[in-house]
Amino acid sequence: MVTIPAQFNGPDHSGNGGYVAGLIAQEVGTGPVTSTLRIPPPLDVPLSWEREGDHVRLLTAGGAVVGEAGPGELGSDVPAMPSAAEATTGLAAYPGFDHHPFDRCFTCGTARGDGDGLRLFTGPFAEGRTAGPWVPDAAFAAEDGLLDVPTTWAALDCPGGWAADFTRQTMVLGRMTAEVLRRPRAGESLIATGELSGTSGRKFFTGTALYALDGELLGRAEQVWIEIDVTSFG
């Protein structure tokens, strides 16, 4: 059994897409993993695992599939590392400071305090590109001083959504393929970046990456975002 604590929300009443996708992905193993979310992940309720070979499903008490994951492939190029100046430009231009559809989002919510949310703010520095500097708070470190896999997936999540621009249309994560090459250290200076690669109807395709200042790639992801009617989203 597993429970998604309310701290790890995206929209107010459902789980953060990247965090939940990473929670399921870590049950699959290392290497690129694809997680697909099927319903808004419920918070503070017991959920269960179902396993079939190298695939894993997260289920509600009633048997509904919250999400599923299995081995994945990363097909596109990694978004290039922005410069420190570009990351600073992105932070200053973060659209969420003016309008945020989910301002209590665990990853990028402006209403979350230090040690409560990640406060990872990425804004545009070029067409279809976002970036921002980020230092993980010690509150998110495991005993080894590193962020866990679900929290690292959460950090790889929202820079893609802002590359597709949450202020133009409200979206939630539908699918995410990611690989964590090294878990971030608490207090480490990092640069997060996102890139919009295409659109199709209500779907937006993005890529993200998390870099150390020396250029080391810590993790990368590819995502599919789905435009929603926020008034009817559970």
PDB file of C-alpha atoms in Angstrom:
ATOM      1  CA  MET A   1       0.000   0.000   0.000  1.00  0.00           C
ATOM      2  CA  VAL A   2       1.061   3.592  -0.602  1.00  0.00           C
ATOM      3  CA  THR A   3      -0.431   7.031   0.068  1.00  0.00           C
ATOM      4  CA  ILE A   4       0.301  10.279  -1.766  1.00  0.00           C
ATOM      5  CA  PRO A   5       0.480  12.949   0.968  1.00  0.00           C
ATOM      6  CA  ALA A   6      -1.435  16.168   0.299  1.00  0.00           C
ATOM      7  CA  GLN A   7       1.870  18.093   0.288  1.00  0.00           C
ATOM      8  CA  PHE A   8       2.636  16.578  -3.121  1.00  0.00           C
ATOM      9  CA  ASN A   9      -0.230  18.135  -5.051  1.00  0.00           C
ATOM     10  CA  GLY A  10      -0.386  19.712  -8.481  1.00  0.00           C
ATOM     11  CA  PRO A  11      -3.931  21.043  -8.743  1.00  0.00           C
ATOM     12  CA  ASP A  12      -5.272  21.606  -5.230  1.00  0.00           C
ATOM     13  CA  HIS A  13      -7.038  18.265  -4.884  1.00  0.00           C
ATOM     14  CA  SER A  14      -4.894  15.864  -6.903  1.00  0.00           C
ATOM     15  CA  GLY A  15      -1.297  14.687  -7.016  1.00  0.00           C
ATOM     16  CA  ASN A  16       1.568  16.489  -8.693  1.00  0.00           C
ATOM     17  CA  GLY A  17       1.959  14.824 -12.088  1.00  0.00           C
ATOM     18  CA  GLY A  18       5.731  14.544 -12.032  1.00  0.00           C
ATOM     19  CA  TYR A  19       5.856  13.358  -8.431  1.00  0.00           C
ATOM     20  CA  VAL A  20       3.235  10.648  -8.956  1.00  0.00           C
ATOM     21  CA  ALA A  21       4.750   9.588 -12.285  1.00  0.00           C
ATOM     22  CA  GLY A  22       8.103   9.253 -10.513  1.00  0.00           C
ATOM     23  CA  LEU A  23       6.560   7.390  -7.597  1.00  0.00           C
ATOM     24  CA  ILE A  24       5.279   4.765 -10.032  1.00  0.00           C
ATOM     25  CA  ALA A  25       8.459   4.825 -12.120  1.00  0.00           C
ATOM     26  CA  GLN A  26      10.748   3.975  -9.211  1.00  0.00           C
ATOM     27  CA  GLU A  27       8.900   0.676  -8.847  1.00  0.00           C
ATOM     28  CA  VAL A  28      10.049  -0.231 -12.376  1.00  0.00           C
ATOM     29  CA  GLY A  29      13.763   0.373 -11.850  1.00  0.00           C
ATOM     30  CA  THR A  30      16.568   2.464 -13.318  1.00  0.00           C
ATOM     31  CA  GLY A  31      17.045   3.702 -16.860  1.00  0.00           C
ATOM     32  CA  PRO A  32      14.388   5.528 -18.888  1.00  0.00           C
ATOM     33  CA  VAL A  33      10.879   4.787 -17.609  1.00  0.00           C
ATOM     34  CA  THR A  34       7.539   5.879 -19.094  1.00  0.00           C
ATOM     35  CA  SER A  35       4.733   6.722 -16.677  1.00  0.00           C
ATOM     36  CA  THR A  36       1.189   7.388 -17.857  1.00  0.00           C
ATOM     37  CA  LEU A  37      -1.406   8.986 -15.583  1.00  0.00           C
ATOM     38  CA  ARG A  38      -4.972   7.795 -16.156  1.00  0.00           C
ATOM     39  CA  ILE A  39      -7.007   9.782 -13.610  1.00  0.00           C
ATOM     40  CA  PRO A  40      -6.281  12.717 -11.278  1.00  0.00           C
ATOM     41  CA  PRO A  41      -4.123  11.079  -8.568  1.00  0.00           C
ATOM     42  CA  PRO A  42      -6.034  11.107  -5.255  1.00  0.00           C
ATOM     43  CA  LEU A  43      -4.352  12.471  -2.139  1.00  0.00           C
ATOM     44  CA  ASP A  44      -4.228  11.067   1.394  1.00  0.00           C
ATOM     45  CA  VAL A  45      -5.995   7.808   0.545  1.00  0.00           C
ATOM     46  CA  PRO A  46      -4.557   4.257   0.494  1.00  0.00           C
ATOM     47  CA  LEU A  47      -3.538   3.026  -2.966  1.00  0.00           C
ATOM     48  CA  SER A  48      -2.178  -0.358  -4.010  1.00  0.00           C
ATOM     49  CA  TRP A  49       0.292  -1.800  -6.512  1.00  0.00           C
ATOM     50  CA  GLU A  50      -0.368  -4.274  -9.294  1.00  0.00           C
ATOM     51  CA  ARG A  51       2.611  -5.800 -11.092  1.00  0.00           C
ATOM     52  CA  GLU A  52       2.865  -7.689 -14.364  1.00  0.00           C
ATOM     53  CA  GLY A  53       6.399  -8.438 -15.535  1.00  0.00           C
ATOM     54  CA  ASP A  54       8.312  -5.159 -15.740  1.00  0.00           C
ATOM     55  CA  HIS A  55       5.132  -3.050 -15.716  1.00  0.00           C
ATOM     56  CA  VAL A  56       3.527  -1.543 -12.622  1.00  0.00           C
ATOM     57  CA  ARG A  57       0.081  -0.034 -11.996  1.00  0.00           C
ATOM     58  CA  LEU A  58      -1.080   2.145  -9.116  1.00  0.00           C
ATOM     59  CA  LEU A  59      -4.712   1.420  -8.189  1.00  0.00           C
ATOM     60  CA  THR A  60      -7.421   3.014  -6.070  1.00  0.00           C
ATOM     61  CA  ALA A  61      -9.292   0.976  -3.479  1.00  0.00           C
ATOM     62  CA  GLY A  62     -12.027   0.529  -6.086  1.00  0.00           C
ATOM     63  CA  GLY A  63      -9.585  -0.822  -8.671  1.00  0.00           C
ATOM     64  CA  ALA A  64      -9.327   2.246 -10.917  1.00  0.00           C
ATOM     65  CA  VAL A  65      -5.897   2.716 -12.496  1.00  0.00           C
ATOM     66  CA  VAL A  66      -4.324   5.947 -11.252  1.00  0.00           C
ATOM     67  CA  GLY A  67      -1.255   5.437 -13.407  1.00  0.00           C
ATOM     68  CA  GLU A  68       1.057   2.851 -14.884  1.00  0.00           C
ATOM     69  CA  ALA A  69       4.714   2.613 -15.810  1.00  0.00           C
ATOM     70  CA  GLY A  70       7.172   0.435 -17.682  1.00  0.00           C
ATOM     71  CA  PRO A  71      10.537   0.669 -19.415  1.00  0.00           C
ATOM     72  CA  GLY A  72      10.661   3.625 -21.814  1.00  0.00           C
ATOM     73  CA  GLU A  73      12.756   5.258 -24.498  1.00  0.00           C
ATOM     74  CA  LEU A  74      13.888   8.857 -24.849  1.00  0.00           C
ATOM     75  CA  GLY A  75      13.734   9.789 -28.504  1.00  0.00           C
ATOM     76  CA  SER A  76      14.506  13.472 -28.837  1.00  0.00           C
ATOM     77  CA  ASP A  77      17.589  15.562 -28.116  1.00  0.00           C
ATOM     78  CA  VAL A  78      18.149  16.782 -24.562  1.00  0.00           C
ATOM     79  CA  PRO A  79      17.292  20.485 -24.178  1.00  0.00           C
ATOM     80  CA  ALA A  80      20.604  22.343 -24.216  1.00  0.00           C
ATOM     81  CA  MET A  81      21.859  23.765 -20.959  1.00  0.00           C
ATOM     82  CA  PRO A  82      21.043  27.478 -20.638  1.00  0.00           C
ATOM     83  CA  SER A  83      23.691  29.873 -19.456  1.00  0.00           C
ATOM     84  CA  ALA A  84      23.505  31.335 -15.966  1.00  0.00           C
ATOM     85  CA  ALA A  85      22.367  34.624 -17.520  1.00  0.00           C
ATOM     86  CA  GLU A  86      19.601  32.882 -19.475  1.00  0.00           C
ATOM     87  CA  ALA A  87      18.448  31.097 -16.320  1.00  0.00           C
ATOM     88  CA  THR A  88      18.322  34.433 -14.483  1.00  0.00           C
ATOM     89  CA  THR A  89      16.341  35.926 -17.369  1.00  0.00           C
ATOM     90  CA  GLY A  90      13.915  32.998 -17.227  1.00  0.00           C
ATOM     91  CA  LEU A  91      13.392  33.380 -13.485  1.00  0.00           C
ATOM     92  CA  ALA A  92      12.667  37.098 -13.824  1.00  0.00           C
ATOM     93  CA  ALA A  93      10.161  36.382 -16.622  1.00  0.00           C
ATOM     94  CA  TYR A  94       8.374  33.520 -14.804  1.00  0.00           C
ATOM     95  CA  PRO A  95       4.693  33.916 -15.813  1.00  0.00           C
ATOM     96  CA  GLY A  96       3.520  32.251 -12.602  1.00  0.00           C
ATOM     97  CA  PHE A  97       4.409  35.361 -10.630  1.00  0.00           C
ATOM     98  CA  ASP A  98       1.534  37.165 -12.366  1.00  0.00           C
ATOM     99  CA  HIS A  99      -0.910  34.338 -13.100  1.00  0.00           C
ATOM    100  CA  HIS A 100      -0.772  30.718 -11.995  1.00  0.00           C
ATOM    101  CA  PRO A 101      -3.592  28.190 -12.569  1.00  0.00           C
ATOM    102  CA  PHE A 102      -2.240  26.002  -9.742  1.00  0.00           C
ATOM    103  CA  ASP A 103      -0.398  28.364  -7.401  1.00  0.00           C
ATOM    104  CA  ARG A 104      -0.077  25.670  -4.718  1.00  0.00           C
ATOM    105  CA  CYS A 105       1.595  23.185  -7.078  1.00  0.00           C
ATOM    106  CA  PHE A 106       4.337  21.298  -5.204  1.00  0.00           C
ATOM    107  CA  THR A 107       6.895  21.985  -7.942  1.00  0.00           C
ATOM    108  CA  CYS A 108       6.245  25.486  -9.241  1.00  0.00           C
ATOM    109  CA  GLY A 109       3.582  27.004  -7.003  1.00  0.00           C
ATOM    110  CA  THR A 110       4.244  30.566  -5.842  1.00  0.00           C
ATOM    111  CA  ALA A 111       2.030  30.087  -2.772  1.00  0.00           C
ATOM    112  CA  ARG A 112       4.315  27.402  -1.317  1.00  0.00           C
ATOM    113  CA  GLY A 113       7.006  28.343   1.178  1.00  0.00           C
ATOM    114  CA  ASP A 114      10.619  27.203   1.385  1.00  0.00           C
ATOM    115  CA  GLY A 115      10.757  23.559   2.482  1.00  0.00           C
ATOM    116  CA  ASP A 116       7.055  23.083   1.718  1.00  0.00           C
ATOM    117  CA  GLY A 117       7.196  23.245  -2.085  1.00  0.00           C
ATOM    118  CA  LEU A 118      10.123  23.078  -4.470  1.00  0.00           C
ATOM    119  CA  ARG A 119       9.655  26.699  -5.598  1.00  0.00           C
ATOM    120  CA  LEU A 120      11.194  25.879  -8.984  1.00  0.00           C
ATOM    121  CA  PHE A 121      10.323  28.832 -11.220  1.00  0.00           C
ATOM    122  CA  THR A 122      11.206  28.663 -14.928  1.00  0.00           C
ATOM    123  CA  GLY A 123      10.237  31.356 -17.410  1.00  0.00           C
ATOM    124  CA  PRO A 124      10.966  32.117 -21.060  1.00  0.00           C
ATOM    125  CA  PHE A 125      14.427  33.160 -22.208  1.00  0.00           C
ATOM    126  CA  ALA A 126      13.842  32.265 -25.899  1.00  0.00           C
ATOM    127  CA  GLU A 127      10.924  31.151 -28.074  1.00  0.00           C
ATOM    128  CA  GLY A 128       9.605  27.861 -26.688  1.00  0.00           C
ATOM    129  CA  ARG A 129      12.385  27.637 -24.077  1.00  0.00           C
ATOM    130  CA  THR A 130      12.221  28.101 -20.305  1.00  0.00           C
ATOM    131  CA  ALA A 131      14.900  28.146 -17.655  1.00  0.00           C
ATOM    132  CA  GLY A 132      15.507  29.025 -14.054  1.00  0.00           C
ATOM    133  CA  PRO A 133      18.094  28.565 -11.306  1.00  0.00           C
ATOM    134  CA  TRP A 134      17.139  26.246  -8.461  1.00  0.00           C
ATOM    135  CA  VAL A 135      18.617  25.114  -5.151  1.00  0.00           C
ATOM    136  CA  PRO A 136      16.812  22.131  -3.550  1.00  0.00           C
ATOM    137  CA  ASP A 137      15.884  22.800   0.069  1.00  0.00           C
ATOM    138  CA  ALA A 138      17.325  20.530   2.773  1.00  0.00           C
ATOM    139  CA  ALA A 139      13.758  19.622   3.766  1.00  0.00           C
ATOM    140  CA  PHE A 140      13.542  17.388   0.677  1.00  0.00           C
ATOM    141  CA  ALA A 141      16.750  15.448   1.278  1.00  0.00           C
ATOM    142  CA  ALA A 142      16.746  11.773   2.205  1.00  0.00           C
ATOM    143  CA  GLU A 143      19.180  10.415   4.805  1.00  0.00           C
ATOM    144  CA  ASP A 144      21.956  10.422   2.197  1.00  0.00           C
ATOM    145  CA  GLY A 145      21.452  14.133   1.523  1.00  0.00           C
ATOM    146  CA  LEU A 146      19.970  13.513  -1.926  1.00  0.00           C
ATOM    147  CA  LEU A 147      16.477  14.067  -3.293  1.00  0.00           C
ATOM    148  CA  ASP A 148      14.481  10.898  -3.855  1.00  0.00           C
ATOM    149  CA  VAL A 149      13.336   9.773  -7.293  1.00  0.00           C
ATOM    150  CA  PRO A 150       9.718  11.068  -7.130  1.00  0.00           C
ATOM    151  CA  THR A 151      10.895  14.528  -6.030  1.00  0.00           C
ATOM    152  CA  THR A 152      13.485  14.588  -8.819  1.00  0.00           C
ATOM    153  CA  TRP A 153      10.769  13.674 -11.337  1.00  0.00           C
ATOM    154  CA  ALA A 154       8.692  16.536  -9.907  1.00  0.00           C
ATOM    155  CA  ALA A 155      11.596  18.900 -10.603  1.00  0.00           C
ATOM    156  CA  LEU A 156      11.717  17.617 -14.205  1.00  0.00           C
ATOM    157  CA  ASP A 157       7.966  18.179 -14.608  1.00  0.00           C
ATOM    158  CA  CYS A 158       6.819  21.806 -14.606  1.00  0.00           C
ATOM    159  CA  PRO A 159       9.604  23.416 -16.693  1.00  0.00           C
ATOM    160  CA  GLY A 160       7.970  21.582 -19.614  1.00  0.00           C
ATOM    161  CA  GLY A 161       4.506  22.854 -18.777  1.00  0.00           C
ATOM    162  CA  TRP A 162       5.777  26.418 -18.690  1.00  0.00           C
ATOM    163  CA  ALA A 163       7.502  25.900 -22.045  1.00  0.00           C
ATOM    164  CA  ALA A 164       4.025  25.103 -23.404  1.00  0.00           C
ATOM    165  CA  ASP A 165       2.778  28.085 -21.340  1.00  0.00           C
ATOM    166  CA  PHE A 166       0.194  27.400 -18.641  1.00  0.00           C
ATOM    167  CA  THR A 167      -1.025  30.987 -19.001  1.00  0.00           C
ATOM    168  CA  ARG A 168      -2.331  30.350 -22.544  1.00  0.00           C
ATOM    169  CA  GLN A 169      -4.075  27.078 -21.713  1.00  0.00           C
ATOM    170  CA  THR A 170      -4.455  25.084 -18.520  1.00  0.00           C
ATOM    171  CA  MET A 171      -2.807  21.673 -18.824  1.00  0.00           C
ATOM    172  CA  VAL A 172      -2.003  18.628 -16.739  1.00  0.00           C
ATOM    173  CA  LEU A 173       0.633  15.984 -17.277  1.00  0.00           C
ATOM    174  CA  GLY A 174      -0.586  12.939 -19.213  1.00  0.00           C
ATOM    175  CA  ARG A 175       2.621  10.997 -19.841  1.00  0.00           C
ATOM    176  CA  MET A 176       6.249  11.408 -18.859  1.00  0.00           C
ATOM    177  CA  THR A 177       9.336   9.456 -19.846  1.00  0.00           C
ATOM    178  CA  ALA A 178      12.339  10.321 -17.714  1.00  0.00           C
ATOM    179  CA  GLU A 179      15.752   9.150 -16.641  1.00  0.00           C
ATOM    180  CA  VAL A 180      17.521  10.270 -13.472  1.00  0.00           C
ATOM    181  CA  LEU A 181      21.274  10.055 -14.039  1.00  0.00           C
ATOM    182  CA  ARG A 182      22.176  11.457 -10.626  1.00  0.00           C
ATOM    183  CA  ARG A 183      19.871  12.476  -7.793  1.00  0.00           C
ATOM    184  CA  PRO A 184      20.341  16.145  -6.844  1.00  0.00           C
ATOM    185  CA  ARG A 185      21.983  17.103  -3.556  1.00  0.00           C
ATOM    186  CA  ALA A 186      20.198  19.415  -1.145  1.00  0.00           C
ATOM    187  CA  GLY A 187      21.779  22.867  -1.325  1.00  0.00           C
ATOM    188  CA  GLU A 188      23.255  22.224  -4.776  1.00  0.00           C
ATOM    189  CA  SER A 189      22.986  25.043  -7.329  1.00  0.00           C
ATOM    190  CA  LEU A 190      21.196  23.769 -10.428  1.00  0.00           C
ATOM    191  CA  ILE A 191      19.606  25.008 -13.642  1.00  0.00           C
ATOM    192  CA  ALA A 192      16.282  23.623 -14.827  1.00  0.00           C
ATOM    193  CA  THR A 193      15.105  24.034 -18.397  1.00  0.00           C
ATOM    194  CA  GLY A 194      12.183  23.134 -20.634  1.00  0.00           C
ATOM    195  CA  GLU A 195      11.516  23.124 -24.372  1.00  0.00           C
ATOM    196  CA  LEU A 196       8.295  22.951 -26.404  1.00  0.00           C
ATOM    197  CA  SER A 197       8.730  20.474 -29.265  1.00  0.00           C
ATOM    198  CA  GLY A 198       5.246  20.382 -30.815  1.00  0.00           C
ATOM    199  CA  THR A 199       1.469  20.416 -30.435  1.00  0.00           C
ATOM    200  CA  SER A 200      -1.434  18.302 -31.670  1.00  0.00           C
ATOM    201  CA  GLY A 201      -4.958  19.333 -30.766  1.00  0.00           C
ATOM    202  CA  ARG A 202      -5.196  19.342 -26.976  1.00  0.00           C
ATOM    203  CA  LYS A 203      -1.749  17.737 -26.605  1.00  0.00           C
ATOM    204  CA  PHE A 204       1.531  19.588 -26.031  1.00  0.00           C
ATOM    205  CA  PHE A 205       4.912  17.852 -26.324  1.00  0.00           C
ATOM    206  CA  THR A 206       7.839  19.072 -24.254  1.00  0.00           C
ATOM    207  CA  GLY A 207      11.294  18.097 -23.071  1.00  0.00           C
ATOM    208  CA  THR A 208      13.062  19.069 -19.852  1.00  0.00           C
ATOM    209  CA  ALA A 209      16.475  18.732 -18.264  1.00  0.00           C
ATOM    210  CA  LEU A 210      18.173  19.423 -14.949  1.00  0.00           C
ATOM    211  CA  TYR A 211      21.833  20.486 -14.965  1.00  0.00           C
ATOM    212  CA  ALA A 212      24.552  21.182 -12.419  1.00  0.00           C
ATOM    213  CA  LEU A 213      26.403  24.462 -12.927  1.00  0.00           C
ATOM    214  CA  ASP A 214      29.406  22.625 -14.364  1.00  0.00           C
ATOM    215  CA  GLY A 215      27.213  21.240 -17.166  1.00  0.00           C
ATOM    216  CA  GLU A 216      26.605  17.779 -15.683  1.00  0.00           C
ATOM    217  CA  LEU A 217      23.221  16.437 -16.770  1.00  0.00           C
ATOM    218  CA  LEU A 218      21.377  15.111 -13.702  1.00  0.00           C
ATOM    219  CA  GLY A 219      18.152  14.097 -15.398  1.00  0.00           C
ATOM    220  CA  ARG A 220      16.023  14.530 -18.491  1.00  0.00           C
ATOM    221  CA  ALA A 221      12.414  13.961 -19.478  1.00  0.00           C
ATOM    222  CA  GLU A 222       9.936  14.021 -22.355  1.00  0.00           C
ATOM    223  CA  GLN A 223       6.303  14.813 -21.647  1.00  0.00           C
ATOM    224  CA  VAL A 224       2.826  14.907 -23.088  1.00  0.00           C
ATOM    225  CA  TRP A 225       0.561  17.568 -21.566  1.00  0.00           C
ATOM    226  CA  ILE A 226      -3.228  17.572 -21.992  1.00  0.00           C
ATOM    227  CA  GLU A 227      -5.266  20.773 -22.094  1.00  0.00           C
ATOM    228  CA  ILE A 228      -8.172  20.616 -19.619  1.00  0.00           C
ATOM    229  CA  ASP A 229     -11.206  22.562 -18.479  1.00  0.00           C
ATOM    230  CA  VAL A 230      -9.913  23.578 -15.069  1.00  0.00           C
ATOM    231  CA  THR A 231     -13.432  24.056 -13.680  1.00  0.00           C
ATOM    232  CA  SER A 232     -14.250  20.380 -14.190  1.00  0.00           C
ATOM    233  CA  PHE A 233     -10.891  18.884 -13.205  1.00  0.00           C
ATOM    234  CA  GLY A 234     -11.101  16.708 -10.116  1.00  0.00           C
TER     235      GLY A 234
END
